Amino acid sequence: MEQELIEIPNSETRRKKTIKMEKEEKGIYDLPGVGAATAEKLIAVGYSDLMSIAVATPAELIEATGMGDAVAKKMIAVARSSLEMGFESGEDLLRKREKVLRIKIGSKAFESLLGGGLETGAITECFGEFGSGKTQLGHALAVNCQSIDKDAVAVYIDTENTFRPERIIQFAKGAGLDEEQVLRNIKVARAYNSDHQMLLAEKVEDLIKKQGLNVKVVIVDSLTAHFRAEFIGRGTLADRQQKLNKHMHTLMKLADTHNLSVYVTNQVMAKPDMFFGDPTQAIGGHIVAHASTFRVYLRKGKKGTRVAKLIDAPNLAEGEASFYVDESGIKDIE
Ligand code: GTP
Ligand code: MG
């Protein structure tokens, strides 16, 4: 956009620019039946652009806004027809896949479980009990992403006040990186509640676009703790899921448009009705599970080791890897 502004504005470029702006500005306000109040409700639960409406079901829109069935169906139809629901060729996608980078973890076994490290362009979720290593992995990624590029930046959204610069220094030393530079290239924000957390995730776009930072990983530790604490009881579960959905959508979009890696941590809760297998289950239900590209279950193993189990991945086999955490990072078991 800004580049176009310095062009000599002959009538043809002006016309093109107007068309471009019109296209860009076409949003949910242009849909039939969307006044200011409805738009506000839609945006509040994550339906902020035409694509999100186009792929929604009438029932979802009705639940979000209280609008009638006919209005919801019409809105979806108009959103669909006004979008180029773009098909990309397999070739284009392969080219996109070639740009995928992998952030090292420290343990080779864990890295190969994930196909070489944490992929960019994707969300990786680790869930597991307290002390299973989720936060340690977050620290490792914040440090190791800086081996990809000299100016690579990690964004750390800390909801539990467990980010420790002292640990970063230890990990940087372990990875043979300059500690001061590593610390400088980690942007940490403490999120005080779920709304704050969501806002911080939205602000990452500004760090990239306005400040020109080369963000390679966004860490949200923990993704679900605030949501879990704030939305208690059945009545509010739908609200919680809608907000989580919006949050995941923001993160997915960041990963996709900026080829960066998103790492989120998640707690588990006891499943008292479960008699076989592991009696724990990740928080956040199908929304988090579905939005995460890779899902890893972390648990404590024998003699202080940790075990990572790949639960869900689009193109990798399920499997397990053992590792341990020590002073200087995440390591393989000899
Ligand atoms: P919650 O956030 O409580 O759910 O747990 P978590 O999964 O985030 O656990 P975290 O990543 O904080 O792991 C904590 C564990 O990492 C500790 O129990 C230690 O085993 C290990 N750890 C953390 N710091 C050090 C350290 O400086 N040296 C060593 N050797 N181990 C450490
Ligand atoms: Mg933690």
Coordinates of C-alpha atoms and ligand atoms in Angstrom, one line a residue:
M1 CA 0.0 0.0 0.0
E2 CA 2.6 2.5 1.0
Q3 CA 4.7 1.7 -2.0
E4 CA 1.8 2.5 -4.2
L5 CA 1.5 5.9 -2.6
I6 CA 4.8 7.1 -3.9
E7 CA 4.0 6.1 -7.4
I8 CA 3.1 8.9 -9.8
P9 CA -0.6 8.7 -9.6
N10 CA -1.8 8.6 -13.2
S11 CA -5.4 7.8 -13.7
E12 CA -4.8 4.1 -14.3
T13 CA -2.9 3.5 -11.1
R14 CA -5.4 5.6 -9.2
R15 CA -8.2 3.4 -10.6
K16 CA -6.4 0.2 -9.7
K17 CA -5.7 1.4 -6.3
T18 CA -9.3 2.3 -5.7
I19 CA -10.4 -1.2 -6.8
K20 CA -7.8 -2.7 -4.5
M21 CA -8.9 -0.7 -1.5
E22 CA -12.5 -1.5 -2.2
K23 CA -11.7 -5.2 -2.3
E24 CA -9.7 -5.0 0.9
E25 CA -12.2 -3.0 2.7
K26 CA -15.1 -5.3 1.9
G27 CA -15.7 -6.9 5.2
I28 CA -18.5 -8.2 7.4
Y29 CA -20.2 -4.8 7.5
D30 CA -21.0 -5.3 3.8
L31 CA -23.0 -8.4 4.5
P32 CA -26.8 -8.2 4.5
G33 CA -28.3 -7.9 7.9
V34 CA -25.1 -6.8 9.6
G35 CA -25.6 -3.5 11.5
A36 CA -23.1 -2.2 14.1
A37 CA -24.5 -4.2 16.9
T38 CA -24.4 -7.5 15.0
A39 CA -20.9 -6.8 13.7
E40 CA -19.7 -6.1 17.2
K41 CA -21.1 -9.5 18.4
L42 CA -19.6 -11.3 15.5
I43 CA -16.2 -9.7 15.9
A44 CA -16.2 -10.4 19.6
V45 CA -16.4 -14.1 19.0
G46 CA -13.9 -14.2 16.1
Y47 CA -16.0 -13.7 13.0
S48 CA -14.0 -10.7 11.9
D49 CA -13.6 -11.3 8.2
L50 CA -15.6 -12.7 5.3
M51 CA -13.7 -16.0 5.3
S52 CA -14.7 -16.8 8.9
I53 CA -18.3 -16.2 8.0
A54 CA -18.1 -18.1 4.8
V55 CA -16.9 -21.2 6.6
A56 CA -19.3 -20.9 9.5
T57 CA -22.5 -22.9 9.9
P58 CA -25.8 -21.0 10.4
A59 CA -26.1 -22.5 13.9
E60 CA -22.8 -21.0 14.9
L61 CA -23.8 -17.5 13.8
I62 CA -27.2 -17.9 15.4
E63 CA -25.6 -18.9 18.7
A64 CA -23.1 -16.0 18.5
T65 CA -25.6 -13.2 17.6
G66 CA -29.2 -14.5 18.2
M67 CA -30.0 -13.7 14.6
G68 CA -32.7 -15.6 12.7
D69 CA -32.0 -18.7 10.6
A70 CA -32.8 -17.1 7.3
V71 CA -30.5 -14.1 8.0
A72 CA -27.7 -16.4 9.0
K73 CA -28.0 -18.5 5.8
K74 CA -28.2 -15.4 3.6
M75 CA -25.1 -13.9 5.3
I76 CA -23.1 -17.1 4.7
A77 CA -24.2 -17.3 1.1
V78 CA -23.2 -13.7 0.4
A79 CA -19.9 -14.1 2.2
R80 CA -19.2 -17.2 0.1
S81 CA -20.0 -15.6 -3.2
S82 CA -18.0 -12.5 -2.5
L83 CA -14.9 -14.4 -1.7
E84 CA -12.6 -16.0 -4.1
M85 CA -12.5 -19.3 -2.2
G86 CA -9.1 -19.8 -3.7
F87 CA -7.8 -23.1 -4.8
E88 CA -4.1 -23.4 -4.8
S89 CA -2.4 -26.0 -6.9
G90 CA -0.5 -28.9 -5.3
E91 CA 2.6 -27.4 -6.8
D92 CA 2.0 -24.0 -5.1
L93 CA 1.5 -25.8 -1.8
L94 CA 4.7 -27.9 -2.3
R95 CA 6.6 -24.7 -2.8
K96 CA 5.1 -23.3 0.4
R97 CA 6.1 -26.4 2.2
E98 CA 9.7 -26.0 1.0
K99 CA 9.8 -22.7 2.9
V100 CA 9.0 -24.5 6.2
L101 CA 11.8 -24.1 8.8
R102 CA 12.3 -26.3 11.8
I103 CA 13.3 -24.9 15.2
K104 CA 15.6 -27.2 17.2
I105 CA 14.7 -28.5 20.6
G106 CA 18.0 -29.8 21.8
S107 CA 17.1 -33.4 22.0
K108 CA 17.7 -35.1 18.6
A109 CA 15.2 -37.9 19.5
F110 CA 12.5 -35.3 20.3
E111 CA 13.3 -33.4 17.1
S112 CA 13.1 -36.4 14.9
L113 CA 9.7 -37.2 16.4
L114 CA 8.6 -33.9 15.0
G115 CA 10.3 -34.4 11.6
G116 CA 13.4 -32.4 12.6
G117 CA 12.1 -29.8 15.0
L118 CA 9.2 -27.5 15.5
E119 CA 7.7 -26.5 12.1
T120 CA 7.1 -23.0 11.1
G121 CA 3.7 -22.3 9.6
A122 CA 2.1 -24.4 12.2
I123 CA 0.8 -24.6 15.8
T124 CA 2.4 -27.2 18.0
E125 CA 0.7 -27.9 21.3
C126 CA 2.3 -29.7 24.2
F127 CA 0.1 -30.9 27.0
G128 CA 1.0 -32.7 30.1
E129 CA 1.0 -32.6 33.9
F130 CA 2.9 -30.1 36.0
G131 CA 6.6 -30.4 35.8
S132 CA 6.5 -32.4 32.5
G133 CA 8.7 -29.9 30.7
K134 CA 6.3 -27.7 28.8
T135 CA 7.8 -24.4 30.0
Q136 CA 11.3 -25.7 29.7
L137 CA 10.6 -26.5 26.0
G138 CA 9.2 -23.0 25.6
H139 CA 12.5 -21.5 26.8
A140 CA 14.5 -23.9 24.6
L141 CA 12.5 -22.7 21.5
A142 CA 12.9 -19.1 22.4
V143 CA 16.7 -19.6 22.4
N144 CA 17.1 -22.0 19.6
C145 CA 15.0 -20.1 17.0
Q146 CA 17.8 -17.6 17.1
S147 CA 20.1 -20.2 15.3
I148 CA 17.8 -19.9 12.2
D149 CA 18.6 -16.2 11.6
K150 CA 20.9 -13.7 13.2
D151 CA 18.0 -11.4 13.8
A152 CA 15.3 -14.0 14.7
V153 CA 13.0 -12.9 17.4
A154 CA 11.0 -15.0 19.9
V155 CA 7.7 -13.7 21.4
Y156 CA 6.9 -15.2 24.8
I157 CA 3.4 -14.6 26.1
D158 CA 3.7 -15.7 29.7
T159 CA 0.5 -16.3 31.6
E160 CA 1.8 -18.0 34.7
N161 CA 4.8 -15.9 35.5
T162 CA 7.2 -18.7 34.8
F163 CA 9.4 -17.1 32.2
R164 CA 12.9 -16.9 33.6
P165 CA 15.7 -14.9 31.9
E166 CA 18.2 -16.8 34.1
R167 CA 17.1 -20.0 32.4
I168 CA 17.4 -18.3 29.0
I169 CA 21.1 -17.4 29.8
Q170 CA 21.8 -21.1 30.7
F171 CA 20.1 -22.4 27.6
A172 CA 21.9 -19.8 25.4
K173 CA 25.3 -20.9 26.9
G174 CA 24.3 -24.5 26.2
A175 CA 23.5 -23.7 22.6
G176 CA 26.7 -21.7 22.2
L177 CA 24.8 -18.4 21.5
D178 CA 25.6 -14.9 22.8
E179 CA 23.5 -14.6 25.9
E180 CA 22.9 -10.9 25.8
Q181 CA 21.8 -11.0 22.2
V182 CA 19.5 -13.9 22.8
L183 CA 17.9 -12.1 25.7
R184 CA 17.5 -9.0 23.6
N185 CA 15.7 -10.9 20.9
I186 CA 13.1 -12.4 23.2
K187 CA 10.1 -10.2 23.6
V188 CA 8.2 -11.2 26.7
A189 CA 4.8 -10.1 27.8
R190 CA 2.9 -11.1 30.9
A191 CA -0.8 -11.8 30.2
Y192 CA -3.0 -11.0 33.2
N193 CA -6.2 -12.5 32.0
S194 CA -7.6 -14.2 28.9
D195 CA -8.6 -11.0 27.2
H196 CA -5.2 -9.6 27.7
Q197 CA -3.7 -12.8 26.4
M198 CA -5.8 -12.5 23.2
L199 CA -4.9 -8.9 22.7
L200 CA -1.2 -9.7 23.1
A201 CA -1.5 -12.4 20.4
E202 CA -3.1 -9.8 18.1
K203 CA -0.3 -7.3 18.8
V204 CA 2.3 -9.7 17.4
E205 CA 1.2 -8.6 14.0
D206 CA 2.4 -5.1 14.9
L207 CA 5.8 -6.3 16.0
I208 CA 6.2 -7.8 12.6
K209 CA 4.7 -5.2 10.4
K210 CA 5.3 -1.9 12.3
Q211 CA 8.6 -2.7 14.1
G212 CA 9.8 -5.0 11.3
L213 CA 10.9 -7.8 13.7
N214 CA 11.8 -11.1 12.3
V215 CA 9.5 -13.2 14.6
K216 CA 10.2 -16.9 14.2
V217 CA 8.4 -18.3 17.2
V218 CA 5.4 -17.2 19.3
I219 CA 5.1 -19.0 22.6
V220 CA 1.9 -19.0 24.6
D221 CA 2.6 -20.5 28.0
S222 CA 0.0 -21.5 29.1
L223 CA -2.6 -21.3 26.4
T224 CA -5.5 -22.5 28.5
A225 CA -4.8 -21.6 32.2
H226 CA -6.6 -18.2 32.2
F227 CA -9.5 -19.6 30.2
R228 CA -9.9 -22.5 32.5
A229 CA -9.8 -20.3 35.6
E230 CA -12.2 -17.6 34.3
F231 CA -14.9 -19.7 32.8
I232 CA -16.1 -22.1 35.4
G233 CA -19.3 -24.1 35.1
R234 CA -21.2 -25.4 32.2
G235 CA -23.1 -22.3 31.3
T236 CA -20.0 -20.4 30.4
L237 CA -18.3 -23.3 28.5
A238 CA -19.7 -22.2 25.1
D239 CA -18.3 -18.6 25.7
R240 CA -15.0 -20.0 26.7
Q241 CA -14.8 -22.2 23.6
Q242 CA -15.7 -19.3 21.3
K243 CA -13.0 -17.1 22.8
L244 CA -10.5 -19.9 22.6
N245 CA -11.5 -20.4 19.0
K246 CA -10.9 -16.8 18.2
H247 CA -7.5 -16.9 20.0
M248 CA -6.4 -20.0 18.1
H249 CA -7.5 -18.4 14.8
T250 CA -5.3 -15.4 15.5
L251 CA -2.3 -17.7 16.2
M252 CA -3.0 -19.8 13.1
K253 CA -3.1 -16.8 11.0
L254 CA 0.2 -15.5 12.4
A255 CA 1.8 -18.9 11.8
D256 CA 0.5 -19.1 8.2
T257 CA 1.1 -15.5 7.0
H258 CA 4.5 -15.0 8.5
N259 CA 5.9 -18.5 8.3
L260 CA 6.6 -18.6 12.0
S261 CA 6.2 -21.3 14.5
V262 CA 3.5 -21.2 17.3
Y263 CA 4.1 -23.2 20.4
V264 CA 1.3 -23.4 23.0
T265 CA 1.3 -25.3 26.3
N266 CA -1.8 -26.9 27.8
Q267 CA -2.6 -28.5 31.1
V268 CA -4.4 -31.8 31.5
M269 CA -7.3 -32.6 33.8
A270 CA -8.2 -35.9 35.4
K271 CA -10.8 -38.0 33.7
P272 CA -12.4 -39.8 36.6
D273 CA -14.6 -41.9 34.3
M274 CA -11.7 -43.4 32.5
F275 CA -10.6 -46.9 33.5
F276 CA -8.2 -47.8 30.8
G277 CA -5.2 -46.0 29.4
D278 CA -4.1 -42.6 30.6
P279 CA -6.7 -41.0 32.8
T280 CA -5.8 -37.5 31.7
Q281 CA -7.2 -35.3 29.0
A282 CA -6.1 -31.9 27.5
I283 CA -7.9 -28.8 28.4
G284 CA -9.7 -26.8 25.7
G285 CA -11.5 -29.7 24.1
H286 CA -11.8 -30.1 20.4
I287 CA -11.2 -26.5 19.6
V288 CA -7.6 -26.5 20.7
A289 CA -7.0 -30.1 19.5
H290 CA -8.4 -29.2 16.1
A291 CA -6.5 -26.0 15.7
S292 CA -3.2 -27.4 16.6
T293 CA -1.2 -28.9 13.7
F294 CA 1.0 -31.0 16.0
R295 CA 0.0 -32.3 19.4
V296 CA 2.5 -33.7 21.8
Y297 CA 1.7 -35.3 25.1
L298 CA 4.5 -34.9 27.7
R299 CA 4.8 -37.0 30.7
K300 CA 7.4 -37.8 33.4
G301 CA 9.3 -41.0 32.7
K302 CA 11.7 -43.1 34.8
K303 CA 14.6 -41.6 36.7
G304 CA 13.7 -38.0 36.1
T305 CA 13.4 -38.4 32.3
R306 CA 10.6 -37.0 30.2
V307 CA 8.6 -38.7 27.5
A308 CA 7.1 -36.9 24.5
K309 CA 4.4 -38.7 22.6
L310 CA 3.3 -37.5 19.2
I311 CA -0.5 -37.7 19.3
D312 CA -1.5 -35.9 16.1
A313 CA 0.4 -34.8 13.1
P314 CA -0.6 -34.4 9.4
N315 CA 2.4 -36.2 7.9
L316 CA 4.3 -38.0 10.6
A317 CA 4.0 -41.3 12.3
E318 CA 2.9 -41.5 15.9
G319 CA 5.7 -42.3 18.2
E320 CA 7.5 -41.5 21.4
A321 CA 10.9 -39.9 22.4
S322 CA 12.6 -39.8 25.7
F323 CA 14.7 -36.8 26.8
Y324 CA 15.7 -35.0 30.0
V325 CA 16.0 -31.4 31.1
D326 CA 19.2 -30.2 32.7
E327 CA 20.8 -26.9 33.5
S328 CA 21.8 -26.1 29.9
G329 CA 18.8 -27.3 28.0
I330 CA 16.8 -30.2 26.7
K331 CA 19.0 -33.3 26.1
D332 CA 19.0 -36.8 24.7
I333 CA 19.3 -39.7 27.0
E334 CA 22.7 -41.4 26.3
Ligands
GTP1 P1 3.4 -26.6 34.7 O1 3.6 -25.3 34.1 O2 3.5 -26.6 36.2 O3 2.2 -27.4 34.2 O4 4.7 -27.6 34.3 P2 5.6 -27.6 33.1 O5 5.3 -28.7 32.2 O6 5.7 -26.2 32.4 O7 7.0 -27.9 33.7 P3 8.4 -27.2 33.5 O8 8.7 -27.1 32.1 O9 8.5 -26.0 34.3 O10 9.4 -28.3 34.1 C1 9.9 -28.2 35.4 C2 11.0 -29.3 35.5 O11 12.1 -29.0 34.6 C3 11.5 -29.4 36.8 O12 10.7 -30.3 37.6 C4 12.9 -29.9 36.6 O13 12.9 -31.3 36.4 C5 13.3 -29.3 35.3 N1 14.1 -28.2 35.4 C6 13.8 -26.9 35.5 N2 14.8 -26.1 35.7 C7 15.9 -26.9 35.8 C8 17.3 -26.7 36.0 O14 17.8 -25.5 36.2 N3 18.1 -27.8 36.1 C9 17.6 -29.0 35.9 N4 18.4 -30.0 35.9 N5 16.3 -29.2 35.7 C10 15.5 -28.2 35.6
MG2 MG 4.9 -24.4 32.9

